[in-house]
Amino acid sequence: MIRKMLAAAALGAAALSAAPAASAEPGPLYFDEPGRYETDVPGMNYDAHLTAPCTNMDRFTFGRGPGGQALQCRWIPNQWPPVYTGFWQISYELFGVREIGSRCPKPQSAAQAPDGRPLVCLGPQGWQAGKYNGVGFTPM
């Protein structure tokens, strides 16, 4: 019985030692770099990272994170300890530069006005300057 176990262990060790060793370089955490998209807006920040601090909370608020995720710089109310910066948060799908009041493709989508203000699609009202927060839509 012991001979059979030793023989099986030796056979397994021989099989493992004969297998080729894979020596690959470790890859980056995000394999793709944020590129340019046709819906990108002027003033876009391509170095944004989710939950990282940011300061452009009023105009030109959009950025792209690793992997191309659309992000928006927003103030988080009631945060403690108080800080005086915003943070990058996930944005609705971005639709480029649009005029205020023009028709939008679908609700819960984002765009930027020519003057840099963020726009939100409000259905029949079209694109409106402002942002959603915990209490609803806040016009800008």
mmCIF file of N, CA and C in Angstrom:
data_model
loop_
_atom_site.group_PDB
_atom_site.id
_atom_site.type_symbol
_atom_site.label_atom_id
_atom_site.label_comp_id
_atom_site.label_asym_id
_atom_site.label_seq_id
_atom_site.Cartn_x
_atom_site.Cartn_y
_atom_site.Cartn_z
ATOM 1 N N MET A 1 0.820 -1.184 0.000
ATOM 2 C CA MET A 1 0.000 0.000 0.000
ATOM 3 C C MET A 1 0.871 1.258 0.000
ATOM 4 N N ILE A 2 1.900 1.237 0.857
ATOM 5 C CA ILE A 2 2.780 2.392 0.928
ATOM 6 C C ILE A 2 3.571 2.525 -0.367
ATOM 7 N N ARG A 3 3.979 1.393 -0.957
ATOM 8 C CA ARG A 3 4.720 1.432 -2.224
ATOM 9 C C ARG A 3 3.876 2.072 -3.321
ATOM 10 N N LYS A 4 2.592 1.751 -3.367
ATOM 11 C CA LYS A 4 1.715 2.319 -4.397
ATOM 12 C C LYS A 4 1.574 3.835 -4.211
ATOM 13 N N MET A 5 1.466 4.277 -2.956
ATOM 14 C CA MET A 5 1.348 5.714 -2.691
ATOM 15 C C MET A 5 2.631 6.443 -3.057
ATOM 16 N N LEU A 6 3.784 5.865 -2.721
ATOM 17 C CA LEU A 6 5.060 6.480 -3.075
ATOM 18 C C LEU A 6 5.252 6.514 -4.587
ATOM 19 N N ALA A 7 4.851 5.435 -5.259
ATOM 20 C CA ALA A 7 4.971 5.392 -6.720
ATOM 21 C C ALA A 7 4.074 6.451 -7.359
ATOM 22 N N ALA A 8 2.858 6.608 -6.842
ATOM 23 C CA ALA A 8 1.942 7.614 -7.385
ATOM 24 C C ALA A 8 2.483 9.022 -7.138
ATOM 25 N N ALA A 9 3.050 9.254 -5.953
ATOM 26 C CA ALA A 9 3.625 10.561 -5.650
ATOM 27 C C ALA A 9 4.819 10.850 -6.544
ATOM 28 N N ALA A 10 5.668 9.843 -6.770
ATOM 29 C CA ALA A 10 6.828 10.024 -7.640
ATOM 30 C C ALA A 10 6.388 10.297 -9.072
ATOM 31 N N LEU A 11 5.377 9.582 -9.523
ATOM 32 C CA LEU A 11 4.867 9.784 -10.881
ATOM 33 C C LEU A 11 4.278 11.194 -11.026
ATOM 34 N N GLY A 12 3.548 11.653 -10.016
ATOM 35 C CA GLY A 12 2.987 13.002 -10.049
ATOM 36 C C GLY A 12 4.068 14.068 -10.038
ATOM 37 N N ALA A 13 5.111 13.868 -9.228
ATOM 38 C CA ALA A 13 6.214 14.828 -9.177
ATOM 39 C C ALA A 13 6.952 14.875 -10.503
ATOM 40 N N ALA A 14 7.126 13.730 -11.130
ATOM 41 C CA ALA A 14 7.797 13.689 -12.434
ATOM 42 C C ALA A 14 6.968 14.422 -13.484
ATOM 43 N N ALA A 15 5.658 14.244 -13.438
ATOM 44 C CA ALA A 15 4.791 14.919 -14.410
ATOM 45 C C ALA A 15 4.832 16.439 -14.213
ATOM 46 N N LEU A 16 4.833 16.884 -12.970
ATOM 47 C CA LEU A 16 4.883 18.320 -12.706
ATOM 48 C C LEU A 16 6.217 18.928 -13.097
ATOM 49 N N SER A 17 7.295 18.206 -12.864
ATOM 50 C CA SER A 17 8.604 18.761 -13.208
ATOM 51 C C SER A 17 8.839 18.769 -14.709
ATOM 52 N N ALA A 18 8.155 17.911 -15.437
ATOM 53 C CA ALA A 18 8.317 17.870 -16.889
ATOM 54 C C ALA A 18 7.468 18.932 -17.589
ATOM 55 N N ALA A 19 6.467 19.468 -16.903
ATOM 56 C CA ALA A 19 5.598 20.476 -17.518
ATOM 57 C C ALA A 19 6.379 21.768 -17.732
ATOM 58 N N PRO A 20 6.165 22.444 -18.857
ATOM 59 C CA PRO A 20 6.889 23.694 -19.101
ATOM 60 C C PRO A 20 6.451 24.774 -18.110
ATOM 61 N N ALA A 21 7.398 25.543 -17.666
ATOM 62 C CA ALA A 21 7.103 26.627 -16.726
ATOM 63 C C ALA A 21 6.709 27.874 -17.509
ATOM 64 N N ALA A 22 5.642 28.504 -17.105
ATOM 65 C CA ALA A 22 5.191 29.734 -17.756
ATOM 66 C C ALA A 22 5.804 30.920 -17.029
ATOM 67 N N SER A 23 6.634 31.648 -17.730
ATOM 68 C CA SER A 23 7.247 32.830 -17.120
ATOM 69 C C SER A 23 6.819 34.055 -17.917
ATOM 70 N N ALA A 24 5.727 34.637 -17.499
ATOM 71 C CA ALA A 24 5.206 35.820 -18.185
ATOM 72 C C ALA A 24 5.396 37.036 -17.300
ATOM 73 N N GLU A 25 5.550 38.179 -17.947
ATOM 74 C CA GLU A 25 5.642 39.430 -17.207
ATOM 75 C C GLU A 25 4.260 39.755 -16.642
ATOM 76 N N PRO A 26 4.189 40.285 -15.441
ATOM 77 C CA PRO A 26 2.872 40.663 -14.920
ATOM 78 C C PRO A 26 2.298 41.814 -15.740
ATOM 79 N N GLY A 27 1.030 41.711 -16.078
ATOM 80 C CA GLY A 27 0.388 42.737 -16.884
ATOM 81 C C GLY A 27 -0.068 43.904 -16.037
ATOM 82 N N PRO A 28 -0.437 45.000 -16.674
ATOM 83 C CA PRO A 28 -0.942 46.153 -15.923
ATOM 84 C C PRO A 28 -2.314 45.846 -15.333
ATOM 85 N N LEU A 29 -2.691 46.600 -14.339
ATOM 86 C CA LEU A 29 -3.984 46.396 -13.703
ATOM 87 C C LEU A 29 -5.112 46.633 -14.713
ATOM 88 N N TYR A 30 -5.000 47.684 -15.509
ATOM 89 C CA TYR A 30 -5.967 47.964 -16.563
ATOM 90 C C TYR A 30 -5.229 47.810 -17.884
ATOM 91 N N PHE A 31 -5.626 46.829 -18.651
ATOM 92 C CA PHE A 31 -4.890 46.495 -19.857
ATOM 93 C C PHE A 31 -5.083 47.490 -20.988
ATOM 94 N N ASP A 32 -6.113 48.282 -20.943
ATOM 95 C CA ASP A 32 -6.312 49.266 -22.008
ATOM 96 C C ASP A 32 -6.253 50.670 -21.424
ATOM 97 N N GLU A 33 -5.646 51.554 -22.157
ATOM 98 C CA GLU A 33 -5.531 52.939 -21.715
ATOM 99 C C GLU A 33 -6.743 53.721 -22.206
ATOM 100 N N PRO A 34 -7.193 54.720 -21.440
ATOM 101 C CA PRO A 34 -8.354 55.470 -21.902
ATOM 102 C C PRO A 34 -8.021 56.233 -23.176
ATOM 103 N N GLY A 35 -8.721 55.911 -24.224
ATOM 104 C CA GLY A 35 -8.490 56.577 -25.496
ATOM 105 C C GLY A 35 -9.520 57.659 -25.720
ATOM 106 N N ARG A 36 -9.509 58.206 -26.899
ATOM 107 C CA ARG A 36 -10.474 59.239 -27.262
ATOM 108 C C ARG A 36 -11.708 58.558 -27.849
ATOM 109 N N TYR A 37 -12.870 59.063 -27.470
ATOM 110 C CA TYR A 37 -14.126 58.557 -27.986
ATOM 111 C C TYR A 37 -14.789 59.675 -28.776
ATOM 112 N N GLU A 38 -15.641 59.325 -29.729
ATOM 113 C CA GLU A 38 -16.269 60.365 -30.548
ATOM 114 C C GLU A 38 -17.250 61.209 -29.738
ATOM 115 N N THR A 39 -17.685 60.734 -28.583
ATOM 116 C CA THR A 39 -18.598 61.512 -27.742
ATOM 117 C C THR A 39 -17.859 62.335 -26.687
ATOM 118 N N ASP A 40 -16.531 62.378 -26.722
ATOM 119 C CA ASP A 40 -15.771 63.170 -25.754
ATOM 120 C C ASP A 40 -16.025 64.661 -25.969
ATOM 121 N N VAL A 41 -15.837 65.414 -24.913
ATOM 122 C CA VAL A 41 -16.144 66.843 -24.921
ATOM 123 C C VAL A 41 -14.871 67.656 -24.740
ATOM 124 N N PRO A 42 -14.879 68.943 -25.103
ATOM 125 C CA PRO A 42 -13.709 69.790 -24.853
ATOM 126 C C PRO A 42 -13.419 69.875 -23.352
ATOM 127 N N GLY A 43 -12.163 69.937 -22.995
ATOM 128 C CA GLY A 43 -11.770 70.023 -21.596
ATOM 129 C C GLY A 43 -11.808 68.701 -20.859
ATOM 130 N N MET A 44 -11.916 67.603 -21.595
ATOM 131 C CA MET A 44 -12.005 66.268 -20.989
ATOM 132 C C MET A 44 -10.699 65.927 -20.273
ATOM 133 N N ASN A 45 -10.797 65.366 -19.075
ATOM 134 C CA ASN A 45 -9.629 64.956 -18.301
ATOM 135 C C ASN A 45 -9.420 63.455 -18.516
ATOM 136 N N TYR A 46 -8.288 63.084 -19.100
ATOM 137 C CA TYR A 46 -8.028 61.671 -19.384
ATOM 138 C C TYR A 46 -7.208 60.997 -18.293
ATOM 139 N N ASP A 47 -6.951 61.689 -17.192
ATOM 140 C CA ASP A 47 -6.224 61.103 -16.066
ATOM 141 C C ASP A 47 -7.128 60.917 -14.860
ATOM 142 N N ALA A 48 -8.429 60.885 -15.050
ATOM 143 C CA ALA A 48 -9.366 60.757 -13.933
ATOM 144 C C ALA A 48 -9.364 59.324 -13.403
ATOM 145 N N HIS A 49 -9.589 59.194 -12.115
ATOM 146 C CA HIS A 49 -9.712 57.885 -11.470
ATOM 147 C C HIS A 49 -10.888 57.945 -10.512
ATOM 148 N N LEU A 50 -11.727 56.922 -10.537
ATOM 149 C CA LEU A 50 -12.914 56.862 -9.698
ATOM 150 C C LEU A 50 -12.553 57.111 -8.237
ATOM 151 N N THR A 51 -13.256 57.998 -7.575
ATOM 152 C CA THR A 51 -13.130 58.427 -6.173
ATOM 153 C C THR A 51 -11.886 59.260 -5.888
ATOM 154 N N ALA A 52 -11.098 59.597 -6.887
ATOM 155 C CA ALA A 52 -9.942 60.475 -6.668
ATOM 156 C C ALA A 52 -10.435 61.917 -6.552
ATOM 157 N N PRO A 53 -9.717 62.789 -5.846
ATOM 158 C CA PRO A 53 -10.151 64.179 -5.727
ATOM 159 C C PRO A 53 -10.042 64.933 -7.050
ATOM 160 N N CYS A 54 -10.905 65.929 -7.218
ATOM 161 C CA CYS A 54 -10.890 66.773 -8.413
ATOM 162 C C CYS A 54 -11.379 68.163 -8.017
ATOM 163 N N THR A 55 -11.118 69.142 -8.868
ATOM 164 C CA THR A 55 -11.492 70.518 -8.540
ATOM 165 C C THR A 55 -12.396 71.176 -9.577
ATOM 166 N N ASN A 56 -12.611 70.573 -10.713
ATOM 167 C CA ASN A 56 -13.418 71.183 -11.773
ATOM 168 C C ASN A 56 -14.882 70.754 -11.630
ATOM 169 N N MET A 57 -15.577 71.297 -10.627
ATOM 170 C CA MET A 57 -16.939 70.857 -10.326
ATOM 171 C C MET A 57 -18.020 71.658 -11.041
ATOM 172 N N ASP A 58 -17.688 72.807 -11.638
ATOM 173 C CA ASP A 58 -18.705 73.653 -12.256
ATOM 174 C C ASP A 58 -18.691 73.608 -13.778
ATOM 175 N N ARG A 59 -17.526 73.676 -14.363
ATOM 176 C CA ARG A 59 -17.401 73.678 -15.827
ATOM 177 C C ARG A 59 -16.358 72.658 -16.249
ATOM 178 N N PHE A 60 -16.575 72.080 -17.414
ATOM 179 C CA PHE A 60 -15.665 71.061 -17.959
ATOM 180 C C PHE A 60 -15.440 69.970 -16.914
ATOM 181 N N THR A 61 -16.540 69.343 -16.497
ATOM 182 C CA THR A 61 -16.531 68.419 -15.367
ATOM 183 C C THR A 61 -16.284 66.965 -15.741
ATOM 184 N N PHE A 62 -16.134 66.650 -17.022
ATOM 185 C CA PHE A 62 -16.062 65.244 -17.423
ATOM 186 C C PHE A 62 -14.633 64.757 -17.600
ATOM 187 N N GLY A 63 -14.465 63.466 -17.404
ATOM 188 C CA GLY A 63 -13.171 62.822 -17.583
ATOM 189 C C GLY A 63 -13.369 61.366 -17.954
ATOM 190 N N ARG A 64 -12.286 60.716 -18.284
ATOM 191 C CA ARG A 64 -12.307 59.276 -18.567
ATOM 192 C C ARG A 64 -11.326 58.593 -17.636
ATOM 193 N N GLY A 65 -11.778 57.510 -17.046
ATOM 194 C CA GLY A 65 -10.936 56.737 -16.148
ATOM 195 C C GLY A 65 -10.262 55.593 -16.879
ATOM 196 N N PRO A 66 -9.493 54.794 -16.161
ATOM 197 C CA PRO A 66 -8.874 53.617 -16.769
ATOM 198 C C PRO A 66 -9.951 52.719 -17.369
ATOM 199 N N GLY A 67 -9.708 52.256 -18.563
ATOM 200 C CA GLY A 67 -10.695 51.440 -19.249
ATOM 201 C C GLY A 67 -11.708 52.251 -20.027
ATOM 202 N N GLY A 68 -11.629 53.589 -19.985
ATOM 203 C CA GLY A 68 -12.528 54.423 -20.768
ATOM 204 C C GLY A 68 -13.835 54.784 -20.089
ATOM 205 N N GLN A 69 -14.017 54.451 -18.811
ATOM 206 C CA GLN A 69 -15.254 54.769 -18.097
ATOM 207 C C GLN A 69 -15.453 56.279 -18.021
ATOM 208 N N ALA A 70 -16.649 56.753 -18.408
ATOM 209 C CA ALA A 70 -16.960 58.183 -18.307
ATOM 210 C C ALA A 70 -17.167 58.548 -16.843
ATOM 211 N N LEU A 71 -16.467 59.596 -16.389
ATOM 212 C CA LEU A 71 -16.550 60.057 -15.005
ATOM 213 C C LEU A 71 -16.906 61.536 -14.983
ATOM 214 N N GLN A 72 -17.467 61.992 -13.863
ATOM 215 C CA GLN A 72 -17.799 63.402 -13.689
ATOM 216 C C GLN A 72 -17.315 63.848 -12.315
ATOM 217 N N CYS A 73 -16.722 65.039 -12.268
ATOM 218 C CA CYS A 73 -16.243 65.609 -11.008
ATOM 219 C C CYS A 73 -17.434 66.226 -10.280
ATOM 220 N N ARG A 74 -17.713 65.727 -9.071
ATOM 221 C CA ARG A 74 -18.864 66.212 -8.305
ATOM 222 C C ARG A 74 -18.501 66.422 -6.848
ATOM 223 N N TRP A 75 -19.194 67.358 -6.237
ATOM 224 C CA TRP A 75 -19.093 67.595 -4.803
ATOM 225 C C TRP A 75 -19.969 66.564 -4.104
ATOM 226 N N ILE A 76 -19.467 65.971 -3.033
ATOM 227 C CA ILE A 76 -20.243 65.017 -2.246
ATOM 228 C C ILE A 76 -20.681 65.734 -0.971
ATOM 229 N N PRO A 77 -21.985 65.997 -0.798
ATOM 230 C CA PRO A 77 -22.432 66.740 0.386
ATOM 231 C C PRO A 77 -22.308 65.906 1.658
ATOM 232 N N ASN A 78 -22.185 66.592 2.767
ATOM 233 C CA ASN A 78 -22.157 65.993 4.100
ATOM 234 C C ASN A 78 -21.007 65.022 4.309
ATOM 235 N N GLN A 79 -19.900 65.252 3.668
ATOM 236 C CA GLN A 79 -18.759 64.364 3.884
ATOM 237 C C GLN A 79 -17.968 64.828 5.097
ATOM 238 N N TRP A 80 -17.429 63.885 5.823
ATOM 239 C CA TRP A 80 -16.663 64.205 7.018
ATOM 240 C C TRP A 80 -15.404 63.377 7.034
ATOM 241 N N PRO A 81 -14.268 63.903 7.310
ATOM 242 C CA PRO A 81 -14.014 65.307 7.602
ATOM 243 C C PRO A 81 -14.242 66.151 6.353
ATOM 244 N N PRO A 82 -14.621 67.417 6.545
ATOM 245 C CA PRO A 82 -14.926 68.254 5.387
ATOM 246 C C PRO A 82 -13.690 68.494 4.530
ATOM 247 N N VAL A 83 -13.875 68.366 3.261
ATOM 248 C CA VAL A 83 -12.820 68.679 2.301
ATOM 249 C C VAL A 83 -13.399 69.651 1.293
ATOM 250 N N TYR A 84 -12.541 70.338 0.598
ATOM 251 C CA TYR A 84 -13.004 71.385 -0.307
ATOM 252 C C TYR A 84 -12.746 71.025 -1.760
ATOM 253 N N THR A 85 -12.764 69.741 -2.042
ATOM 254 C CA THR A 85 -12.626 69.273 -3.413
ATOM 255 C C THR A 85 -13.803 68.373 -3.734
ATOM 256 N N GLY A 86 -13.990 68.133 -5.007
ATOM 257 C CA GLY A 86 -14.961 67.148 -5.430
ATOM 258 C C GLY A 86 -14.265 65.806 -5.599
ATOM 259 N N PHE A 87 -15.012 64.832 -6.074
ATOM 260 C CA PHE A 87 -14.460 63.509 -6.321
ATOM 261 C C PHE A 87 -15.006 62.980 -7.641
ATOM 262 N N TRP A 88 -14.189 62.216 -8.352
ATOM 263 C CA TRP A 88 -14.622 61.622 -9.609
ATOM 264 C C TRP A 88 -15.643 60.534 -9.313
ATOM 265 N N GLN A 89 -16.803 60.635 -9.977
ATOM 266 C CA GLN A 89 -17.875 59.662 -9.821
ATOM 267 C C GLN A 89 -18.306 59.183 -11.198
ATOM 268 N N ILE A 90 -18.896 58.011 -11.250
ATOM 269 C CA ILE A 90 -19.355 57.459 -12.532
ATOM 270 C C ILE A 90 -20.453 58.352 -13.098
ATOM 271 N N SER A 91 -20.356 58.636 -14.379
ATOM 272 C CA SER A 91 -21.301 59.513 -15.061
ATOM 273 C C SER A 91 -22.277 58.682 -15.891
ATOM 274 N N TYR A 92 -23.391 59.326 -16.246
ATOM 275 C CA TYR A 92 -24.272 58.719 -17.242
ATOM 276 C C TYR A 92 -23.521 58.622 -18.569
ATOM 277 N N GLU A 93 -24.096 57.905 -19.517
ATOM 278 C CA GLU A 93 -23.493 57.796 -20.848
ATOM 279 C C GLU A 93 -23.327 59.198 -21.434
ATOM 280 N N LEU A 94 -22.160 59.465 -21.993
ATOM 281 C CA LEU A 94 -21.818 60.804 -22.472
ATOM 282 C C LEU A 94 -22.159 60.937 -23.955
ATOM 283 N N PHE A 95 -22.777 62.076 -24.335
ATOM 284 C CA PHE A 95 -23.210 62.303 -25.713
ATOM 285 C C PHE A 95 -22.603 63.548 -26.338
ATOM 286 N N GLY A 96 -21.430 63.969 -25.917
ATOM 287 C CA GLY A 96 -20.731 65.071 -26.558
ATOM 288 C C GLY A 96 -21.265 66.439 -26.176
ATOM 289 N N VAL A 97 -21.063 67.410 -27.071
ATOM 290 C CA VAL A 97 -21.505 68.794 -26.839
ATOM 291 C C VAL A 97 -22.896 68.967 -27.440
ATOM 292 N N ARG A 98 -23.822 69.484 -26.641
ATOM 293 C CA ARG A 98 -25.203 69.696 -27.075
ATOM 294 C C ARG A 98 -25.671 71.077 -26.616
ATOM 295 N N GLU A 99 -26.710 71.569 -27.251
ATOM 296 C CA GLU A 99 -27.315 72.852 -26.878
ATOM 297 C C GLU A 99 -28.379 72.626 -25.804
ATOM 298 N N ILE A 100 -28.512 73.570 -24.882
ATOM 299 C CA ILE A 100 -29.525 73.480 -23.830
ATOM 300 C C ILE A 100 -30.910 73.528 -24.473
ATOM 301 N N GLY A 101 -31.780 72.618 -24.076
ATOM 302 C CA GLY A 101 -33.137 72.555 -24.598
ATOM 303 C C GLY A 101 -33.301 71.694 -25.832
ATOM 304 N N SER A 102 -32.210 71.291 -26.473
ATOM 305 C CA SER A 102 -32.337 70.448 -27.664
ATOM 306 C C SER A 102 -32.746 69.031 -27.266
ATOM 307 N N ARG A 103 -33.270 68.293 -28.228
ATOM 308 C CA ARG A 103 -33.731 66.929 -27.963
ATOM 309 C C ARG A 103 -32.559 66.037 -27.592
ATOM 310 N N CYS A 104 -32.817 65.086 -26.699
ATOM 311 C CA CYS A 104 -31.768 64.153 -26.290
ATOM 312 C C CYS A 104 -32.198 62.730 -26.626
ATOM 313 N N PRO A 105 -31.234 61.817 -26.789
ATOM 314 C CA PRO A 105 -31.544 60.477 -27.255
ATOM 315 C C PRO A 105 -32.277 59.613 -26.247
ATOM 316 N N LYS A 106 -31.976 59.757 -24.967
ATOM 317 C CA LYS A 106 -32.631 58.924 -23.957
ATOM 318 C C LYS A 106 -32.450 59.556 -22.583
ATOM 319 N N PRO A 107 -33.386 59.293 -21.667
ATOM 320 C CA PRO A 107 -33.226 59.823 -20.312
ATOM 321 C C PRO A 107 -31.988 59.235 -19.643
ATOM 322 N N GLN A 108 -31.547 59.874 -18.605
ATOM 323 C CA GLN A 108 -30.362 59.463 -17.856
ATOM 324 C C GLN A 108 -29.147 59.351 -18.768
ATOM 325 N N SER A 109 -28.874 60.436 -19.459
ATOM 326 C CA SER A 109 -27.661 60.543 -20.262
ATOM 327 C C SER A 109 -27.068 61.924 -20.001
ATOM 328 N N ALA A 110 -25.794 62.079 -20.319
ATOM 329 C CA ALA A 110 -25.076 63.314 -20.003
ATOM 330 C C ALA A 110 -24.464 63.911 -21.262
ATOM 331 N N ALA A 111 -24.248 65.214 -21.229
ATOM 332 C CA ALA A 111 -23.579 65.934 -22.315
ATOM 333 C C ALA A 111 -22.968 67.190 -21.703
ATOM 334 N N GLN A 112 -22.382 68.007 -22.555
ATOM 335 C CA GLN A 112 -21.780 69.256 -22.089
ATOM 336 C C GLN A 112 -22.263 70.389 -22.980
ATOM 337 N N ALA A 113 -22.607 71.514 -22.371
ATOM 338 C CA ALA A 113 -23.000 72.704 -23.123
ATOM 339 C C ALA A 113 -21.752 73.319 -23.749
ATOM 340 N N PRO A 114 -21.910 74.140 -24.792
ATOM 341 C CA PRO A 114 -20.741 74.784 -25.399
ATOM 342 C C PRO A 114 -19.924 75.619 -24.413
ATOM 343 N N ASP A 115 -20.568 76.144 -23.352
ATOM 344 C CA ASP A 115 -19.820 76.932 -22.362
ATOM 345 C C ASP A 115 -19.177 76.069 -21.273
ATOM 346 N N GLY A 116 -19.304 74.741 -21.358
ATOM 347 C CA GLY A 116 -18.637 73.841 -20.424
ATOM 348 C C GLY A 116 -19.496 73.323 -19.290
ATOM 349 N N ARG A 117 -20.747 73.806 -19.160
ATOM 350 C CA ARG A 117 -21.605 73.314 -18.079
ATOM 351 C C ARG A 117 -22.082 71.900 -18.381
ATOM 352 N N PRO A 118 -22.221 71.057 -17.353
ATOM 353 C CA PRO A 118 -22.729 69.707 -17.588
ATOM 354 C C PRO A 118 -24.224 69.739 -17.883
ATOM 355 N N LEU A 119 -24.664 68.877 -18.779
ATOM 356 C CA LEU A 119 -26.077 68.775 -19.139
ATOM 357 C C LEU A 119 -26.592 67.388 -18.783
ATOM 358 N N VAL A 120 -27.872 67.328 -18.412
ATOM 359 C CA VAL A 120 -28.544 66.069 -18.117
ATOM 360 C C VAL A 120 -29.793 66.013 -18.981
ATOM 361 N N CYS A 121 -30.092 64.844 -19.524
ATOM 362 C CA CYS A 121 -31.298 64.677 -20.329
ATOM 363 C C CYS A 121 -32.498 64.517 -19.402
ATOM 364 N N LEU A 122 -33.478 65.397 -19.540
ATOM 365 C CA LEU A 122 -34.695 65.337 -18.725
ATOM 366 C C LEU A 122 -35.897 64.925 -19.560
ATOM 367 N N GLY A 123 -35.707 64.007 -20.487
ATOM 368 C CA GLY A 123 -36.807 63.490 -21.294
ATOM 369 C C GLY A 123 -37.396 64.543 -22.207
ATOM 370 N N PRO A 124 -38.703 64.857 -22.066
ATOM 371 C CA PRO A 124 -39.351 65.818 -22.961
ATOM 372 C C PRO A 124 -38.779 67.232 -22.862
ATOM 373 N N GLN A 125 -38.153 67.591 -21.743
ATOM 374 C CA GLN A 125 -37.561 68.924 -21.591
ATOM 375 C C GLN A 125 -36.235 69.046 -22.332
ATOM 376 N N GLY A 126 -35.688 67.940 -22.791
ATOM 377 C CA GLY A 126 -34.415 67.964 -23.514
ATOM 378 C C GLY A 126 -33.236 68.131 -22.571
ATOM 379 N N TRP A 127 -32.125 68.612 -23.128
ATOM 380 C CA TRP A 127 -30.905 68.802 -22.340
ATOM 381 C C TRP A 127 -31.054 70.012 -21.435
ATOM 382 N N GLN A 128 -30.759 69.838 -20.155
ATOM 383 C CA GLN A 128 -30.830 70.925 -19.184
ATOM 384 C C GLN A 128 -29.521 70.994 -18.407
ATOM 385 N N ALA A 129 -29.046 72.213 -18.159
ATOM 386 C CA ALA A 129 -27.791 72.401 -17.425
ATOM 387 C C ALA A 129 -28.022 72.120 -15.949
ATOM 388 N N GLY A 130 -27.263 71.193 -15.400
ATOM 389 C CA GLY A 130 -27.385 70.844 -13.993
ATOM 390 C C GLY A 130 -26.882 69.441 -13.753
ATOM 391 N N LYS A 131 -27.198 68.912 -12.574
ATOM 392 C CA LYS A 131 -26.784 67.551 -12.241
ATOM 393 C C LYS A 131 -27.768 66.944 -11.259
ATOM 394 N N TYR A 132 -27.803 65.621 -11.254
ATOM 395 C CA TYR A 132 -28.612 64.900 -10.284
ATOM 396 C C TYR A 132 -27.816 64.737 -9.006
ATOM 397 N N ASN A 133 -28.516 64.798 -7.878
ATOM 398 C CA ASN A 133 -27.889 64.507 -6.591
ATOM 399 C C ASN A 133 -28.893 63.728 -5.754
ATOM 400 N N GLY A 134 -28.669 63.635 -4.457
ATOM 401 C CA GLY A 134 -29.532 62.836 -3.598
ATOM 402 C C GLY A 134 -30.969 63.320 -3.509
ATOM 403 N N VAL A 135 -31.230 64.587 -3.828
ATOM 404 C CA VAL A 135 -32.586 65.124 -3.721
ATOM 405 C C VAL A 135 -33.235 65.358 -5.081
ATOM 406 N N GLY A 136 -32.559 65.036 -6.161
ATOM 407 C CA GLY A 136 -33.125 65.228 -7.486
ATOM 408 C C GLY A 136 -32.223 66.078 -8.361
ATOM 409 N N PHE A 137 -32.834 66.773 -9.314
ATOM 410 C CA PHE A 137 -32.090 67.578 -10.275
ATOM 411 C C PHE A 137 -31.780 68.947 -9.682
ATOM 412 N N THR A 138 -30.534 69.374 -9.797
ATOM 413 C CA THR A 138 -30.115 70.701 -9.344
ATOM 414 C C THR A 138 -29.675 71.509 -10.558
ATOM 415 N N PRO A 139 -30.435 72.567 -10.934
ATOM 416 C CA PRO A 139 -30.031 73.361 -12.100
ATOM 417 C C PRO A 139 -28.760 74.157 -11.821
ATOM 418 N N MET A 140 -28.035 74.456 -12.885
ATOM 419 C CA MET A 140 -26.799 75.248 -12.762
ATOM 420 C C MET A 140 -26.941 76.522 -13.568
#
